Every structure is written in C-alpha cells, then in structure tokens.
PDB file of C-alpha atoms and ligand atoms in Angstrom:
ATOM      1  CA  UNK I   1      -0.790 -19.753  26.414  1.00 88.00           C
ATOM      2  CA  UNK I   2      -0.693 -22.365  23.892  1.00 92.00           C
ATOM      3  CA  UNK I   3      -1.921 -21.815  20.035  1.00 96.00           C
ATOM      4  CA  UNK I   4      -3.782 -23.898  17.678  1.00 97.00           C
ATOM      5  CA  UNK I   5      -1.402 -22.960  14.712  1.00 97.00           C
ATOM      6  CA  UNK I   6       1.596 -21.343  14.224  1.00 95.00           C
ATOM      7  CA  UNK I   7       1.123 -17.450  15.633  1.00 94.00           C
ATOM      8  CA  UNK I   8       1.806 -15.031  13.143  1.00 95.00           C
ATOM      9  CA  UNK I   9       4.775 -12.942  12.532  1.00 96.00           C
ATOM     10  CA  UNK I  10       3.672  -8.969  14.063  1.00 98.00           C
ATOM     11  CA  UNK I  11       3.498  -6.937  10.749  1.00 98.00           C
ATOM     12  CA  UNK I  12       5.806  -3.246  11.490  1.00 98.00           C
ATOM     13  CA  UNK I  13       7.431  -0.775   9.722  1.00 97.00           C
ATOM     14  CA  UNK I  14      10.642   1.352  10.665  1.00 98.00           C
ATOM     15  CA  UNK I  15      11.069   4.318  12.473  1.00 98.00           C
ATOM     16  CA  UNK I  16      14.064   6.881  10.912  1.00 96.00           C
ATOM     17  CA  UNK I  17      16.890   7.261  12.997  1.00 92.00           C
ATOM     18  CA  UNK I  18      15.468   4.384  15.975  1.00 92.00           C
ATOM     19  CA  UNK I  19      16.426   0.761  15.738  1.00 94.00           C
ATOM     20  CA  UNK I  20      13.007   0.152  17.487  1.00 95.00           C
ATOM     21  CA  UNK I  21       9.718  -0.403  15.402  1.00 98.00           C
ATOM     22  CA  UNK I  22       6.846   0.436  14.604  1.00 98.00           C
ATOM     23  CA  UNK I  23       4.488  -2.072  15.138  1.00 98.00           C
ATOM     24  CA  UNK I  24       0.575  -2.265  12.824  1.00 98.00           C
ATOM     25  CA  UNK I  25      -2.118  -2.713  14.684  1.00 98.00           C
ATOM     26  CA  UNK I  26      -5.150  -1.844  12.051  1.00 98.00           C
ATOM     27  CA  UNK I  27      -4.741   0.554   8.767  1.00 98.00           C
ATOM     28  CA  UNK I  28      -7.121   2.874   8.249  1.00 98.00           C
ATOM     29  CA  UNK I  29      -7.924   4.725   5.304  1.00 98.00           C
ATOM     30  CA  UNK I  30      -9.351   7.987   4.063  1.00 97.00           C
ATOM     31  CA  UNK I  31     -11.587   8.163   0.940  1.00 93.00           C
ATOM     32  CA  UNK I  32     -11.930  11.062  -1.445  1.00 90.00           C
ATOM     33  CA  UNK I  33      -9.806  13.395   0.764  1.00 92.00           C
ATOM     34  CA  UNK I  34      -8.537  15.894  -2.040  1.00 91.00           C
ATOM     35  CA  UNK I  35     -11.102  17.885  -3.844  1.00 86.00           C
ATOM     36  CA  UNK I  36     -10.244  17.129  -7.488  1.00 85.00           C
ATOM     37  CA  UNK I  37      -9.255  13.731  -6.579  1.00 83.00           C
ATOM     38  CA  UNK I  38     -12.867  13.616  -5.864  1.00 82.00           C
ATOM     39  CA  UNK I  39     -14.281  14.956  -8.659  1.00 86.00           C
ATOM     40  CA  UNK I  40     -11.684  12.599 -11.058  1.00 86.00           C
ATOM     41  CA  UNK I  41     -13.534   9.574  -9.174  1.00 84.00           C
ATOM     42  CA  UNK I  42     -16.667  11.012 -10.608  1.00 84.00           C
ATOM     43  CA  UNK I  43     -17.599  12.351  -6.818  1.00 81.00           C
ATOM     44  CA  UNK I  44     -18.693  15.418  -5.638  1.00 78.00           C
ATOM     45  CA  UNK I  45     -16.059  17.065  -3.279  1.00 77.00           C
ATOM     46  CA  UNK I  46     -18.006  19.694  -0.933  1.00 76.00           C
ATOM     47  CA  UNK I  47     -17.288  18.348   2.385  1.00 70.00           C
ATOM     48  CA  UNK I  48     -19.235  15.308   2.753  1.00 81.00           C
ATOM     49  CA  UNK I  49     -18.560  13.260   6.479  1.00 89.00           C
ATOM     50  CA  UNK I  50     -15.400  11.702   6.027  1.00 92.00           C
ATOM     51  CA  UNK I  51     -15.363   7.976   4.912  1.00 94.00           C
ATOM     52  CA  UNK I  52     -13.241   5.201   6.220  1.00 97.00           C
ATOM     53  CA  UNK I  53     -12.092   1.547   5.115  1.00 98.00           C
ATOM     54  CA  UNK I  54      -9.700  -0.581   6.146  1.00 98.00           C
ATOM     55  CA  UNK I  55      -6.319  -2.747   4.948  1.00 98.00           C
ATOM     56  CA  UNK I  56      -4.820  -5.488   7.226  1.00 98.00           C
ATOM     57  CA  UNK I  57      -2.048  -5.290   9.073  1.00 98.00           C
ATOM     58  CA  UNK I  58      -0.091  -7.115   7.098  1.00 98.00           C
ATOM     59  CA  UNK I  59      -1.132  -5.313   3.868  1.00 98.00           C
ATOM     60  CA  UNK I  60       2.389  -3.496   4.732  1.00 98.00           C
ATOM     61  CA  UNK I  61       5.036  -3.478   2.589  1.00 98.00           C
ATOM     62  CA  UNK I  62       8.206  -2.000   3.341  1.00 97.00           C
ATOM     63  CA  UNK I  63       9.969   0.617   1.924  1.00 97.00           C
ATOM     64  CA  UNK I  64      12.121  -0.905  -1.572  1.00 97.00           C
ATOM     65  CA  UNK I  65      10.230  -3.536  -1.287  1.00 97.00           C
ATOM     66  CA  UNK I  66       8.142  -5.330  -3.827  1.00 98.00           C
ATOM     67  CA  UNK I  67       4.476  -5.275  -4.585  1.00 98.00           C
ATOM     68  CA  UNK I  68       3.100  -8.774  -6.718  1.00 98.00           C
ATOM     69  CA  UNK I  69       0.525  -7.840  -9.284  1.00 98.00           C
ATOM     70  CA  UNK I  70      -2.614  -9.018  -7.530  1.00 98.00           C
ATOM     71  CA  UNK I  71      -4.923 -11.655  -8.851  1.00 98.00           C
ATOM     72  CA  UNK I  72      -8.294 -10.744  -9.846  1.00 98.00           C
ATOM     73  CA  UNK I  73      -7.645  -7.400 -11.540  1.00 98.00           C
ATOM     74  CA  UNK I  74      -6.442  -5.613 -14.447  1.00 98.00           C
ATOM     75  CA  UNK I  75      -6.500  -2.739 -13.209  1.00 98.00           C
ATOM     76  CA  UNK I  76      -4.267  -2.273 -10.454  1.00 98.00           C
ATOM     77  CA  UNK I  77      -3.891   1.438  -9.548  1.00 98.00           C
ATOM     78  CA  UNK I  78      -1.234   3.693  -7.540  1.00 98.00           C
ATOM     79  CA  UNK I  79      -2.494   6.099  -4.855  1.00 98.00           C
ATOM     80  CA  UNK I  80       0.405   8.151  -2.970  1.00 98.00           C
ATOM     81  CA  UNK I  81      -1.003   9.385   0.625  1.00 98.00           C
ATOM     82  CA  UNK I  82       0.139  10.965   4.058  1.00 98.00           C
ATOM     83  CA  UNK I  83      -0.053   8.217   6.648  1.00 98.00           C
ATOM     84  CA  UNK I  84      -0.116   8.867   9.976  1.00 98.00           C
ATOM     85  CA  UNK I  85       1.527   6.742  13.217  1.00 98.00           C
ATOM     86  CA  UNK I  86      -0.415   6.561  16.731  1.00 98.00           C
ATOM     87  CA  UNK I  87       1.544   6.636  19.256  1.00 98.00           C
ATOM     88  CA  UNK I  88      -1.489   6.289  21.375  1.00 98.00           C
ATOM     89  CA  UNK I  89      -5.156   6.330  21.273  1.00 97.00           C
ATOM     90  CA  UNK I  90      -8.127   6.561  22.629  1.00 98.00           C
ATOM     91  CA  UNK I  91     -11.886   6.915  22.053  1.00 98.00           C
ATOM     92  CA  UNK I  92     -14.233  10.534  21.747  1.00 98.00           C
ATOM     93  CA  UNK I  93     -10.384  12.614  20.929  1.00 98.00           C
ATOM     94  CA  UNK I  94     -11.103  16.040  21.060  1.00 98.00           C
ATOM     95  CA  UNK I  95      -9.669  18.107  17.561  1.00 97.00           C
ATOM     96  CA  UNK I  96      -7.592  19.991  19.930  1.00 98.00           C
ATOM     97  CA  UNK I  97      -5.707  16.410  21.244  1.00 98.00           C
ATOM     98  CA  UNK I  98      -5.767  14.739  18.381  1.00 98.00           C
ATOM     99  CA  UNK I  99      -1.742  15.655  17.505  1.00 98.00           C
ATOM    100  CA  UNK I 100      -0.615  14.894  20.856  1.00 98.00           C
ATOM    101  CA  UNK I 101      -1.249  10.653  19.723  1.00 98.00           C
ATOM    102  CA  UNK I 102       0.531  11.203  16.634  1.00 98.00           C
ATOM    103  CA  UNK I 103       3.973   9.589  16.999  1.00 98.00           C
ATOM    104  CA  UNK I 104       4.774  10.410  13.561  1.00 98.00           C
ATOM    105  CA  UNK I 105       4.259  10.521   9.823  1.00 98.00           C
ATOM    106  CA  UNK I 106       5.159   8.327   6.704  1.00 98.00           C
ATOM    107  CA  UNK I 107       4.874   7.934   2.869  1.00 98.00           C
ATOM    108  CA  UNK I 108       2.178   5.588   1.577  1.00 98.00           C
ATOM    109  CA  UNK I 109       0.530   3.525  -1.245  1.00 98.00           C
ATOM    110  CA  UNK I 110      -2.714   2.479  -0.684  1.00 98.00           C
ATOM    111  CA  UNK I 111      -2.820   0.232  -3.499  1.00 98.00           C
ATOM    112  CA  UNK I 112      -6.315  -0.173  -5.197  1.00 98.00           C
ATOM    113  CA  UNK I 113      -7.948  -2.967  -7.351  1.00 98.00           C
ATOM    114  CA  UNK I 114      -9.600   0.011  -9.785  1.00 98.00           C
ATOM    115  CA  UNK I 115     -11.764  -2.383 -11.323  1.00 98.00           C
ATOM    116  CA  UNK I 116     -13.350  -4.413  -8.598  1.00 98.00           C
ATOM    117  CA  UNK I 117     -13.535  -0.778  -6.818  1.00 97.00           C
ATOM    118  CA  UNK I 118     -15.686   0.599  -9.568  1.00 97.00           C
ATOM    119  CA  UNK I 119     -18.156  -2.790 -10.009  1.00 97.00           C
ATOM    120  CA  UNK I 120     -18.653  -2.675  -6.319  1.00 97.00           C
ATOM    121  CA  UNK I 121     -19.258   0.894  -6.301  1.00 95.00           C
ATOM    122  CA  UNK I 122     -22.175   0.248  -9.029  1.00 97.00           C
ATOM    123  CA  UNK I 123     -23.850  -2.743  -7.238  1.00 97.00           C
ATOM    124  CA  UNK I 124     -23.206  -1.306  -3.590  1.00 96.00           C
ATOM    125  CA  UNK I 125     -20.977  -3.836  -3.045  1.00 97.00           C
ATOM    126  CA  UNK I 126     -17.756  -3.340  -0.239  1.00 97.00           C
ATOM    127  CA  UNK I 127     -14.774  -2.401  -1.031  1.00 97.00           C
ATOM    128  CA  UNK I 128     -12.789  -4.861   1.087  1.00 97.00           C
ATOM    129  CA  UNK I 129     -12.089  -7.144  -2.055  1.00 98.00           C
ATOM    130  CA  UNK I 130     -10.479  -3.775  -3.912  1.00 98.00           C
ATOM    131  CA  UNK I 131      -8.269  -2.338  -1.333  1.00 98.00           C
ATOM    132  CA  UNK I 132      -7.706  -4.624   1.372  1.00 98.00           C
ATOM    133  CA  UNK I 133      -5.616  -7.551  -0.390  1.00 98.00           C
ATOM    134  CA  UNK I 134      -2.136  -8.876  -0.109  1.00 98.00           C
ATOM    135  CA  UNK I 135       0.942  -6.135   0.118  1.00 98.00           C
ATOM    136  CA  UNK I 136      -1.759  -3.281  -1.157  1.00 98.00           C
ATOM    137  CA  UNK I 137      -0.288  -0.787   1.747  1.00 98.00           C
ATOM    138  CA  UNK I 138       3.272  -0.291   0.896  1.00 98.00           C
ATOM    139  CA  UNK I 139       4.446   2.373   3.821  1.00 98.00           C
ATOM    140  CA  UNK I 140       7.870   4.248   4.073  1.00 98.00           C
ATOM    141  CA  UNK I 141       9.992   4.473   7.888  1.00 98.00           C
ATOM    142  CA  UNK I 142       8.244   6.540  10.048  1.00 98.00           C
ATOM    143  CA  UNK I 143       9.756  10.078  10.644  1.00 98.00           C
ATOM    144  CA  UNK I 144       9.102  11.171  14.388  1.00 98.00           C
ATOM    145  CA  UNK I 145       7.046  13.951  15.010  1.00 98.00           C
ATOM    146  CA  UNK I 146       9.609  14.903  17.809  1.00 97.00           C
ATOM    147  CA  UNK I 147      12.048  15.642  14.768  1.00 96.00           C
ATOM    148  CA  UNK I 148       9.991  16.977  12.281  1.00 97.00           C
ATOM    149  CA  UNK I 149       6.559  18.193  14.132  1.00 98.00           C
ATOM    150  CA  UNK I 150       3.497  17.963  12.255  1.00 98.00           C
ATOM    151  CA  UNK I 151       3.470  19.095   8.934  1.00 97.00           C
ATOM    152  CA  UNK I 152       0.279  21.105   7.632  1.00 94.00           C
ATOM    153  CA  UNK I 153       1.828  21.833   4.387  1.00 96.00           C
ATOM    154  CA  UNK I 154       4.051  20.475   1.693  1.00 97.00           C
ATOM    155  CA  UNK I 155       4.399  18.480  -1.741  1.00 98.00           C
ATOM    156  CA  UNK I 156       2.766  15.072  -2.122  1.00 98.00           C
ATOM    157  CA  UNK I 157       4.121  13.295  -5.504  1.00 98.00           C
ATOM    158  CA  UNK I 158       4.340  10.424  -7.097  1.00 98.00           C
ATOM    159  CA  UNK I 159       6.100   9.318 -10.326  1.00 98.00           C
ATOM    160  CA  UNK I 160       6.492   6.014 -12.329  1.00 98.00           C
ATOM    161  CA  UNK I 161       8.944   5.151 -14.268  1.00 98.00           C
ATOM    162  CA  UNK I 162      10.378   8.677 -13.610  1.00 97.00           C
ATOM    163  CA  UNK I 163       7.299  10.231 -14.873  1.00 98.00           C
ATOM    164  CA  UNK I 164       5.383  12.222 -12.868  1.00 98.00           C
ATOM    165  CA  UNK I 165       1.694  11.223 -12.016  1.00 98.00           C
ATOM    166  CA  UNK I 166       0.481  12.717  -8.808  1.00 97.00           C
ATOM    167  CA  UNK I 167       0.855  15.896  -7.260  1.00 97.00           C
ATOM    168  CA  UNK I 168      -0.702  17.807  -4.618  1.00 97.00           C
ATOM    169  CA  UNK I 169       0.074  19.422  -1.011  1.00 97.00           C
ATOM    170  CA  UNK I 170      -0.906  17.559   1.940  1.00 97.00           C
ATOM    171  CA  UNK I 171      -2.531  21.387   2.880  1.00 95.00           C
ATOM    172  CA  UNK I 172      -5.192  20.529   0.413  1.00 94.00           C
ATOM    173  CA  UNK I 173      -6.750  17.613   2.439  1.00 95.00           C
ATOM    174  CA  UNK I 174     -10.369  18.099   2.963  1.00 93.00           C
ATOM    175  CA  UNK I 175     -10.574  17.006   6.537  1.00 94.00           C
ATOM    176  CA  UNK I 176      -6.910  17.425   8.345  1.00 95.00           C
ATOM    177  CA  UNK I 177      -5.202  15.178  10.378  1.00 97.00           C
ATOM    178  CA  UNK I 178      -6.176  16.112  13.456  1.00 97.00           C
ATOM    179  CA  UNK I 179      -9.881  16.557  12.206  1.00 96.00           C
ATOM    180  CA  UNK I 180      -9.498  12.797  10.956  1.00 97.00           C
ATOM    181  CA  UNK I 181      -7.817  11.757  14.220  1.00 98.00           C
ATOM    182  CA  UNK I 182     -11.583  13.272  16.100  1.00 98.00           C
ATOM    183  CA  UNK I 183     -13.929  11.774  13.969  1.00 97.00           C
ATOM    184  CA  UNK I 184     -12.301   8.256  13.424  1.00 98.00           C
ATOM    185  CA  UNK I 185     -12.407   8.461  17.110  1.00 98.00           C
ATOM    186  CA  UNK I 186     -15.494   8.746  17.606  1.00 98.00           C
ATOM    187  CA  UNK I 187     -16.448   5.607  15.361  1.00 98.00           C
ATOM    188  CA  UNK I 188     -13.461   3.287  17.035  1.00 98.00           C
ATOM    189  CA  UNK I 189     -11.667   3.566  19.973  1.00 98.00           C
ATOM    190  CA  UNK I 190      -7.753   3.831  18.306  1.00 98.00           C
ATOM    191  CA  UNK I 191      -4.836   2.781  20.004  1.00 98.00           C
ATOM    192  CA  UNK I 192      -1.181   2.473  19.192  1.00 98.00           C
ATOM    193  CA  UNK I 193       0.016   1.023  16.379  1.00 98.00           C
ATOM    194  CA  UNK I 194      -2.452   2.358  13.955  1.00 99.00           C
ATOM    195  CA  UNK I 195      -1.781   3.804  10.915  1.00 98.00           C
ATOM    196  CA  UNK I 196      -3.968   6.106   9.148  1.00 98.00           C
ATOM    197  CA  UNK I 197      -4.473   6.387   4.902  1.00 98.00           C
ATOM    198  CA  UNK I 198      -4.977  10.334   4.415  1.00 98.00           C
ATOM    199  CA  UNK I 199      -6.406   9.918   1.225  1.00 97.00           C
ATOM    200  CA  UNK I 200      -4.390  10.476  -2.547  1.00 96.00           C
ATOM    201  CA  UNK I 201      -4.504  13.955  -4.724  1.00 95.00           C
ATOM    202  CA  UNK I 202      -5.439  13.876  -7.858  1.00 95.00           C
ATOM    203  CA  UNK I 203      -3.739  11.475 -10.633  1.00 96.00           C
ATOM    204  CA  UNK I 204      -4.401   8.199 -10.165  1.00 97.00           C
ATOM    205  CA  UNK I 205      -3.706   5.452 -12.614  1.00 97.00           C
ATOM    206  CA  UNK I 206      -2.608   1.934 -13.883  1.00 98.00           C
ATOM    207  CA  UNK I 207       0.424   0.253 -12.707  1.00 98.00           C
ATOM    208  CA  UNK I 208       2.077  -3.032 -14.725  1.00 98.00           C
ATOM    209  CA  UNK I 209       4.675  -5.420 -13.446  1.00 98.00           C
ATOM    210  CA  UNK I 210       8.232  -3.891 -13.847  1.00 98.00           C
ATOM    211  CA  UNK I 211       7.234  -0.626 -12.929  1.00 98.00           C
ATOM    212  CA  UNK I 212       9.079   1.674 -10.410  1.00 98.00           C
ATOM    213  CA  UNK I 213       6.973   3.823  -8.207  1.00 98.00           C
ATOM    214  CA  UNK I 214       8.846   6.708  -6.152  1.00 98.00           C
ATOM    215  CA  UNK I 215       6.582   8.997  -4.167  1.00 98.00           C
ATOM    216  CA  UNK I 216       7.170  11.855  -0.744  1.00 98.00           C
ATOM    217  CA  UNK I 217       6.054  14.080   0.967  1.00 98.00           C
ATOM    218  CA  UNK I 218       7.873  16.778   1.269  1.00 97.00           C
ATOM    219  CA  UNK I 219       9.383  16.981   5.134  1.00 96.00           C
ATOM    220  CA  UNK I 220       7.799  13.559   5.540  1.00 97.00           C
ATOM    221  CA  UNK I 221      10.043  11.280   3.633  1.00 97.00           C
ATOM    222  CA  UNK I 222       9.771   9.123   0.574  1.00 97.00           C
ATOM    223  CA  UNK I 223       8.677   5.736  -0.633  1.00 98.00           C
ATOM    224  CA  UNK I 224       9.929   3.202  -3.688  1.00 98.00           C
ATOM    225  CA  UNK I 225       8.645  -0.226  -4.669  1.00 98.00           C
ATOM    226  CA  UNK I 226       8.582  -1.987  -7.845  1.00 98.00           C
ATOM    227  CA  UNK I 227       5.788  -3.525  -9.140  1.00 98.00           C
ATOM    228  CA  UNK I 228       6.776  -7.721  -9.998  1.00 98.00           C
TER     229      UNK I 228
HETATM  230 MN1  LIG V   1      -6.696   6.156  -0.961  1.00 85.42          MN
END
C-alpha cells in the first residue's frame, strides 16, 4: 500500500522492565471522577453516569519529557490521574472481565486548557479545543499488571516546584477501573493500545513555563515533565 503523504510516526509509551512498547491507539478520559474534585469544579459529585472525552494519540508525552505552553490559553492547568493500559478489548465487557484486558497501569497528566474548558462549559460548547491539544497527555512507563496486579488503593500526588498540590487515593475514584472498563465498553468497542484518563483528585491549578511537575501513584510509578 502506497500513501498520499508521509505516514506518521506510531505514538507509544514504555513498558518498565520490557524493551517492547506500548503502543496508543485512542486516550480516553474520565471527568469528575473524585468527589471533591467535583465539587472544586463547581459540580455536584453523587454518582452521576460517568463522562468520557478524548486526547489523540499523539497527545503523549513521555516521561522527563517536556510539555510547550500551549497557544490559546492562559490558563494552562495540571491534573495528575491513574491511567490504565489495554492489553485487549472488546465491546459489552462484563465488570467481572474488565481486569483481565488491563495490561497495566501508569502515571498521567491530562493537561487542561482551564480557560477554554470553562467558556465552553458556559456556552455548551466541546471540550476538544481544552483538553485534546498538542503534548496535553504526558504518561509515565507502564508498570505490568503481571508485576504489580491491580491496585485498588494507594496515594495519588502531585507537586510543582516541590510543592505539593494534589493529593488523593486512587480508592476514592467514583466509578473504579473495572466499572470504567464496563461502561466505556458499552459506548465503544476498545481494543489494545488504549489508554484510559481515571480522572484527577482534588487540587488543580495553573502551571507557567519553567515549572517542574512530579506526580505517582503509589505502587504505580511516577511521572516528571517541565513545563517550557
Ligand atoms: Mn482529568
């Protein structure tokens, strides 16, 4: 097969302890997945269905990387989250499955335009234009669930510039992974190579160029980038 233009190269992330990678198919994200997350974005967190958006592919940025202020805002906010690898997929995944497509679990930023997020929020406008731009999905190696199983529990923090911002425990997510894993399932049929955005505790805020962010999960791993 021949090509128009130049093909692309395949966006992918590493795996700890495997010189073989991890290559992105789509990103999915959770929204308002942590109760007083919610409630800081003005929401109301009893268990509403959960909500989904999407990054690209190559949205990913790896881990000591760099992230480029983005154009367009002034704004730019941090958001530490549990992502989870597919190892396979499928559509209509029962709850009690769900786990056995997880080939593991990373550290991620799902970078957010704050400002274009809240004036599309007001007008009922996407969100594509707020979260889905250029290097907003920074994502640490992948640890294996074969090494470190599937974590229920645990610390989720982020600090800048050594200051703590975020902190919460992954145990606090309003719909779990596997309950995630079900539902998004039943929307889209998932496959391999898909990453999923759990959705960030509370503590978001503003980034500036210079800064260092350095997030984990506890068990899961941990993530730096610098903000240019
Ligand atoms: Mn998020």
């Amino acid at each position: 097969m021949t090509f128009a233009v130049p093909l692309w190269p395949q966006p992918s992330i590493r795996i700890s302890g495997d010189e073989m990678r991890f290559p992105v198919r789509r990103i999915y994200c959770v929204g308002r997945n942590y109760a007083a997350h919610a409630r800081e974005m003005g929401a109301d967190p009893t268990r509403e269905p959960p909500f989904f958006f999407m990054k690209p592919a190559d949205a990913v940025v790896a881990d000591g990387g760099t992230v480029p202020y983005p154009p367009g805002t002034s704004n730019l906010h941090h958001e530490i989250e549990l992502v989870v690898a597919l190892g396979s997929g499928g559509r209509d995944i029962p709850e009690s499955e769900a786990l056995e497509h997880v080939l593991g679990y990373a550290v991620g930023l799902d970078m957010t335009r704050r400002d274009l997020q809240n004036a599309a929020k007001k007008v009922g406008q996407p969100w594509d234009m707020s979260k889905g731009f250029d290097n907003s999905a920074p994502c640490s190696a992948i640890r294996p669930a074969t090494s470190i199983g599937h974590p229920r529990s645990g610390t989720i923090a982020l600090s800048v510039n050594g200051a703590v911002r975020q902190t919460g425990d992954i145990g606090d997510l309003i719909w779990s992974v596997p309950e995630t894993i079900a539902y998004l399932s039943r929307l889209v049929e998932l496959a391999a190579g898909d990453l999923i955005y759990t959705g960030t505790p509370e503590g978001v805020g503003p980034v500036s160029p210079g800064d260092r962010l350095e997030g984990y999960v506890e068990t899961v791993g941990e993530i730096a980038v610098t903000i240019i």
